[in-house]
Coordinates of C-alpha atoms in Angstrom, one line a residue:
M1 CA 86.3 155.4 120.7
K2 CA 90.2 155.1 120.8
Y3 CA 90.0 151.3 120.6
I4 CA 87.4 151.4 117.9
K5 CA 89.7 153.4 115.7
Q6 CA 92.6 151.1 116.3
L7 CA 90.5 148.1 115.5
F8 CA 89.4 149.7 112.3
L9 CA 93.0 150.4 111.3
I10 CA 94.0 146.8 112.0
I11 CA 91.1 145.6 109.8
M12 CA 92.2 148.0 107.0
L13 CA 95.8 146.7 107.2
A14 CA 94.6 143.1 107.2
V15 CA 92.4 143.5 104.2
V16 CA 95.2 145.2 102.3
A17 CA 97.7 142.6 103.3
V18 CA 95.6 139.7 102.0
P19 CA 95.5 140.8 98.4
A20 CA 99.0 142.1 98.6
G21 CA 100.2 138.6 99.4
A22 CA 98.2 136.9 96.8
H23 CA 99.1 139.0 93.7
D24 CA 102.1 139.6 91.5
F25 CA 102.1 143.5 91.2
S26 CA 104.5 143.5 88.2
K27 CA 101.7 142.7 85.7
K28 CA 98.0 143.0 85.1
Q29 CA 95.8 140.3 86.5
T30 CA 92.2 139.6 85.9
V31 CA 89.6 138.7 88.5
D32 CA 86.7 136.5 87.5
V33 CA 84.0 138.5 89.2
K34 CA 81.2 136.7 87.5
N35 CA 82.4 133.4 88.8
I36 CA 82.8 134.9 92.4
L37 CA 79.2 136.2 92.3
W38 CA 77.5 133.2 90.9
G39 CA 79.7 130.8 93.0
H40 CA 78.0 132.3 96.0
I41 CA 74.5 132.9 94.7
K42 CA 74.0 129.6 92.9
D43 CA 73.5 126.3 94.6
S44 CA 76.4 123.8 94.7
Y45 CA 77.4 120.3 95.9
D46 CA 80.3 121.8 97.9
W47 CA 80.4 124.5 100.5
H48 CA 83.3 126.8 99.8
V49 CA 84.3 128.5 103.1
T50 CA 87.4 130.3 101.8
K51 CA 90.3 129.4 99.6
G52 CA 91.4 125.9 100.2
V53 CA 88.7 125.2 102.8
I54 CA 85.8 123.3 101.3
I55 CA 83.0 121.4 103.0
H56 CA 82.1 118.4 100.9
L57 CA 78.4 117.6 101.1
P58 CA 76.6 114.1 100.6
V59 CA 75.5 113.2 97.1
I60 CA 72.4 111.0 96.9
I61 CA 71.5 110.0 93.4
K62 CA 69.8 107.2 91.4
T63 CA 71.7 106.4 88.2
S64 CA 71.2 103.6 85.7
N65 CA 73.1 101.4 88.2
G66 CA 70.7 102.1 91.1
W67 CA 71.0 104.3 94.2
H68 CA 74.4 105.7 95.3
V69 CA 75.5 107.8 98.3
F70 CA 79.0 109.3 98.4
S71 CA 80.8 112.6 99.1
S72 CA 81.0 115.5 96.6
G73 CA 84.7 115.4 97.3
D74 CA 84.8 112.3 95.0
F75 CA 84.5 114.7 92.0
S76 CA 87.8 116.0 90.7
E77 CA 88.8 119.5 91.8
E78 CA 90.2 120.5 88.4
A79 CA 87.7 120.9 85.6
D80 CA 88.3 119.6 82.0
S81 CA 88.5 121.8 78.9
V82 CA 84.8 122.6 78.8
G83 CA 84.6 123.2 82.6
D84 CA 83.0 119.9 83.7
R85 CA 84.2 118.1 86.8
H86 CA 84.4 114.3 86.5
Y87 CA 83.8 111.7 89.1
A88 CA 87.2 110.5 90.4
G89 CA 86.1 108.1 93.2
A90 CA 86.7 104.4 93.7
N91 CA 83.2 103.3 92.5
A92 CA 83.7 102.2 88.8
E93 CA 79.9 102.3 88.3
L94 CA 79.9 106.0 88.7
A95 CA 82.7 106.7 86.2
N96 CA 80.3 108.4 83.8
L97 CA 79.1 111.0 86.2
V98 CA 80.1 114.7 85.8
I99 CA 79.2 118.0 87.3
K100 CA 78.3 120.3 84.5
N101 CA 79.9 123.7 84.0
G102 CA 77.9 126.6 85.3
D103 CA 77.8 128.2 81.9
A104 CA 76.4 125.0 80.2
K105 CA 73.1 125.4 78.4
A106 CA 71.7 122.2 79.8
Y107 CA 71.9 121.3 83.5
P108 CA 74.3 124.0 84.7
N109 CA 76.0 123.1 88.0
K110 CA 74.1 119.8 88.1
I111 CA 75.2 116.2 88.1
V112 CA 74.6 114.3 84.8
E113 CA 75.3 110.7 83.7
K114 CA 76.7 110.1 80.3
V115 CA 74.8 107.1 78.8
N116 CA 75.6 106.1 75.2
G117 CA 77.0 109.5 74.5
K118 CA 73.9 111.3 75.8
E119 CA 73.7 113.3 79.0
V120 CA 70.9 112.0 81.3
R121 CA 69.8 113.8 84.5
P122 CA 69.7 111.1 87.4
V123 CA 67.2 111.3 90.2
D124 CA 69.0 113.8 92.5
L125 CA 68.3 114.0 96.3
S126 CA 71.6 115.4 97.3
I127 CA 72.2 117.6 100.3
T128 CA 73.4 120.6 98.4
K129 CA 74.5 123.9 100.0
T130 CA 71.0 125.4 99.9
V131 CA 69.4 122.3 101.5
C132 CA 72.1 122.2 104.2
V133 CA 71.5 125.9 104.9
L134 CA 67.7 125.2 105.0
F135 CA 68.2 122.5 107.6
I136 CA 70.4 124.7 109.8
N137 CA 68.0 127.6 109.6
A138 CA 65.0 125.3 110.4
I139 CA 66.8 124.0 113.5
L140 CA 67.6 127.5 114.6
L141 CA 64.1 128.6 114.1
L142 CA 62.8 125.7 116.1
L143 CA 65.1 126.7 119.0
C144 CA 63.9 130.3 118.8
V145 CA 60.3 129.2 119.0
L146 CA 60.5 126.3 121.4
L147 CA 62.6 128.0 124.1
P148 CA 59.9 130.8 124.6
A149 CA 57.1 128.2 124.3
R150 CA 58.7 126.1 127.1
W151 CA 58.8 129.2 129.3
C152 CA 55.1 129.9 128.6
K153 CA 54.2 126.2 129.4
R154 CA 55.9 126.5 132.8
H155 CA 54.5 129.8 133.8
K156 CA 51.2 131.5 134.2
A157 CA 49.9 134.6 132.5
S158 CA 50.0 136.5 135.8
D159 CA 53.8 135.8 136.3
P160 CA 56.4 138.6 135.7
A161 CA 57.5 139.0 132.1
P162 CA 60.5 136.9 131.1
K163 CA 63.9 138.4 130.5
G164 CA 66.9 137.7 128.2
F165 CA 66.3 135.9 124.9
T166 CA 62.9 134.6 126.0
G167 CA 61.7 138.1 126.7
L168 CA 63.1 139.4 123.5
M169 CA 61.3 136.7 121.5
H170 CA 58.0 137.4 123.4
M171 CA 58.3 141.1 122.6
F172 CA 59.2 140.4 118.9
I173 CA 56.3 137.8 118.4
M174 CA 53.7 140.1 120.0
N175 CA 54.9 143.0 118.0
I176 CA 54.5 141.2 114.7
Y177 CA 51.2 139.6 115.8
D178 CA 49.5 142.8 117.1
D179 CA 50.9 145.4 114.7
V180 CA 50.9 143.4 111.4
I181 CA 48.8 140.2 111.5
K182 CA 46.0 141.3 113.7
A183 CA 45.9 144.8 112.2
C184 CA 45.4 143.2 108.7
M185 CA 43.1 140.3 109.6
G186 CA 41.2 141.3 112.7
D187 CA 39.3 138.5 114.4
E188 CA 40.6 135.9 112.0
A189 CA 44.2 136.6 113.0
P190 CA 44.5 133.6 115.5
K191 CA 43.6 131.2 112.7
Y192 CA 46.4 132.2 110.3
A193 CA 48.9 133.6 112.8
P194 CA 51.0 130.3 112.9
W195 CA 51.7 130.4 109.1
L196 CA 52.3 134.1 109.0
L197 CA 54.6 134.1 112.1
T198 CA 56.5 131.2 110.7
C199 CA 57.0 133.1 107.4
F200 CA 58.3 136.2 109.1
F201 CA 60.8 134.5 111.4
F202 CA 62.0 132.0 108.9
I203 CA 62.6 134.7 106.2
F204 CA 64.2 137.1 108.8
L205 CA 66.4 134.4 110.2
S206 CA 67.4 133.2 106.8
N207 CA 68.2 136.7 105.7
L208 CA 70.4 137.3 108.7
M209 CA 72.2 134.0 108.3
G210 CA 73.0 134.9 104.7
I211 CA 74.9 138.0 105.9
V212 CA 77.1 136.0 108.2
P213 CA 80.3 135.3 106.1
F214 CA 81.2 131.9 107.5
P215 CA 79.3 128.6 108.3
P216 CA 76.7 128.0 109.5
G217 CA 75.9 131.2 107.8
G218 CA 76.8 132.5 104.3
G219 CA 74.1 130.7 102.4
N220 CA 71.9 132.5 99.9
L221 CA 68.7 130.7 100.9
T222 CA 66.1 133.5 100.4
G223 CA 68.1 134.5 97.2
N224 CA 67.1 131.1 95.8
I225 CA 63.9 131.2 93.7
A226 CA 62.9 127.7 94.8
C227 CA 62.7 128.8 98.5
T228 CA 60.7 132.0 97.8
C229 CA 58.5 130.1 95.3
F230 CA 57.5 127.6 98.0
L231 CA 56.6 130.4 100.4
G232 CA 54.6 132.3 97.8
V233 CA 52.8 129.2 96.5
T234 CA 51.9 128.2 100.0
T235 CA 50.3 131.6 100.7
F236 CA 48.6 131.3 97.3
L237 CA 47.0 128.0 98.2
I238 CA 45.9 129.2 101.7
T239 CA 44.4 132.3 100.1
N240 CA 42.4 130.6 97.5
F241 CA 41.4 127.4 99.4
T242 CA 40.0 129.4 102.3
G243 CA 38.3 132.0 100.2
T244 CA 34.6 132.6 100.7
K245 CA 31.8 132.4 98.2
E246 CA 31.7 136.1 97.9
Y247 CA 35.4 136.1 97.0
W248 CA 34.9 133.8 94.1
K249 CA 31.8 135.6 93.1
D250 CA 33.7 138.8 92.8
I251 CA 36.2 137.2 90.6
F252 CA 34.0 135.3 88.1
W253 CA 30.9 137.7 88.3
P254 CA 32.1 141.0 89.7
D255 CA 29.7 143.9 90.4
V256 CA 30.5 145.8 87.1
P257 CA 28.4 146.8 84.1
M258 CA 27.2 143.8 82.1
W259 CA 29.1 144.7 79.0
L260 CA 32.3 144.1 80.9
K261 CA 31.3 140.5 81.6
V262 CA 29.2 139.5 78.6
P263 CA 29.9 138.6 75.7
V264 CA 33.6 139.3 76.4
P265 CA 34.5 138.3 80.0
L266 CA 37.0 141.2 80.3
M267 CA 36.7 141.8 84.1
P268 CA 36.5 138.1 85.1
F269 CA 39.7 137.5 83.1
I270 CA 41.5 140.5 84.7
E271 CA 40.3 139.3 88.3
L272 CA 41.4 135.7 87.5
F273 CA 44.8 137.0 86.3
G274 CA 45.2 139.0 89.5
I275 CA 45.0 135.8 91.6
F276 CA 48.3 134.7 90.1
T277 CA 50.1 138.0 90.1
K278 CA 49.8 138.3 93.9
P279 CA 52.0 135.3 94.8
L280 CA 54.3 136.2 91.9
A281 CA 54.9 139.6 93.5
L282 CA 55.7 137.9 96.8
I283 CA 58.1 135.5 95.1
I284 CA 60.0 137.9 92.9
R285 CA 60.3 140.7 95.4
L286 CA 62.0 138.7 98.1
F287 CA 64.2 136.7 95.7
A288 CA 65.3 139.8 93.8
N289 CA 66.1 142.0 96.8
M290 CA 68.1 139.4 98.7
M291 CA 70.0 138.2 95.6
A292 CA 70.8 141.8 94.7
G293 CA 72.0 142.5 98.2
H294 CA 74.5 139.6 98.1
A295 CA 75.7 140.5 94.6
I296 CA 76.4 144.2 95.6
A297 CA 78.3 143.2 98.8
L298 CA 80.5 140.7 96.9
S299 CA 81.1 143.2 94.1
F300 CA 82.4 145.7 96.6
A301 CA 84.8 143.1 97.9
A302 CA 85.9 142.1 94.4
I303 CA 86.8 145.8 93.6
I304 CA 89.9 145.4 96.0
F305 CA 91.4 142.6 93.9
I306 CA 90.5 144.2 90.6
M307 CA 92.4 147.4 91.6
F308 CA 95.5 145.5 92.7
G309 CA 95.9 144.2 89.2
I310 CA 94.7 147.0 87.1
A311 CA 98.0 148.6 86.0
D312 CA 101.3 147.3 84.6
S313 CA 103.4 149.0 87.3
A314 CA 103.7 147.3 90.7
I315 CA 103.7 150.7 92.5
A316 CA 100.6 151.8 90.6
N317 CA 98.8 148.6 91.6
I318 CA 99.7 149.0 95.3
L319 CA 98.6 152.6 95.3
A320 CA 95.3 151.9 93.5
G321 CA 94.6 148.8 95.4
S322 CA 95.3 150.3 98.9
S323 CA 93.3 153.4 98.2
M324 CA 90.3 151.5 96.9
T325 CA 90.6 149.0 99.8
V326 CA 89.6 151.7 102.3
V327 CA 86.6 152.7 100.1
S328 CA 85.7 149.1 99.4
V329 CA 85.7 148.1 103.1
A330 CA 83.7 151.2 104.1
M331 CA 81.1 150.5 101.4
S332 CA 81.0 146.8 102.4
V333 CA 80.3 147.7 106.0
F334 CA 77.6 150.1 104.9
M335 CA 76.0 147.4 102.7
M336 CA 76.1 144.9 105.6
L337 CA 74.3 147.3 107.9
L338 CA 71.8 148.1 105.1
E339 CA 71.3 144.4 104.5
I340 CA 70.3 143.9 108.2
L341 CA 67.6 146.5 107.7
V342 CA 66.6 145.0 104.4
S343 CA 66.4 141.6 106.0
Y344 CA 63.8 142.8 108.5
I345 CA 61.9 144.9 105.9
Q346 CA 61.6 142.0 103.4
A347 CA 60.4 139.6 106.1
L348 CA 57.9 142.2 107.3
V349 CA 56.6 143.0 103.8
F350 CA 56.2 139.4 102.8
T351 CA 54.2 138.7 106.0
M352 CA 52.1 141.8 105.8
L353 CA 51.2 141.3 102.1
S354 CA 50.4 137.6 102.8
A355 CA 48.1 138.7 105.6
V356 CA 46.4 141.2 103.3
F357 CA 45.9 138.7 100.5
I358 CA 44.4 136.1 102.8
S359 CA 42.2 138.8 104.5
L360 CA 40.9 140.0 101.0
A361 CA 39.8 136.4 100.2
H362 CA 37.5 136.4 103.3
V363 CA 34.8 138.6 101.8
H364 CA 31.4 138.4 103.4
P365 CA 28.0 139.5 102.1
A366 CA 27.1 143.0 103.1
K367 CA 24.6 143.2 105.9
A368 CA 21.3 144.9 105.2

């Protein structure tokens, strides 16, 4: 306990010292919290690790001059008067490329080509931060799955249970399968378990990697609507393409009084509308929860820098910033612990609801 307290004090001093060395306490200073938040949450062509440390990612685009592959570092670091970053590399054919300002109405944070005074969006297959994080998480997920699978391939069911990481994954997989998937789907669980288990572990791993503050973590993958949309739409397709005749009958001709179906198809319309609200609930719930968690954690960290520049007096800034640093760090640690719990809960809820939706589509005629 003694060493834990000493470590906590060192962290407090380090956190206080960082803003102290970066600010002029004699005057008020503003912190662009909006830019800090959206810089982490939104996708980008660069991976900002910390101040002055940037990982430049490959840009793959098709412009009016054909396909081009180059580094995002070829764009200027300084933005122009409207906030756009211009191409500053050696290729003269790409001189008309710019990365739009994040506040732009059209194509924010995207590469555009200026042709005859008009902004044209090129075919963009760039490895952005979100795509890079997706590849990293996919590789880690494969390792988490293939290592236990390799052990199972080399051992018999009668052998003693594995230990270490393999044993942990066996326990984790069987827990989700038995208590979530099989409990919701019954005898049809083996058929849909591969997709549902993939959903759970991919979301859970992506959520945890988003909490890690440095590469290969730090990406906001599940806080990106495109990622959650793919997962939700896939569950939607599986649900409706595997639905039974009774499932579709209950949608277009439900067992309700005739006046609710003819002449105004009120109940069929409501049931059909419900088909699309289910995946929408999956998409928005995961996206909103994870994005909000990242935003709150970053806001607590930004409070430190705001308080160090809130007053005109240097002494007042130091007192306000130092006192708020302790509160901010404590709240940030609490949020990180809460985010770990939320990471598991959101993965569990998405998997459970997906299993329920698929199970509800497998309606069978009642036996006489």
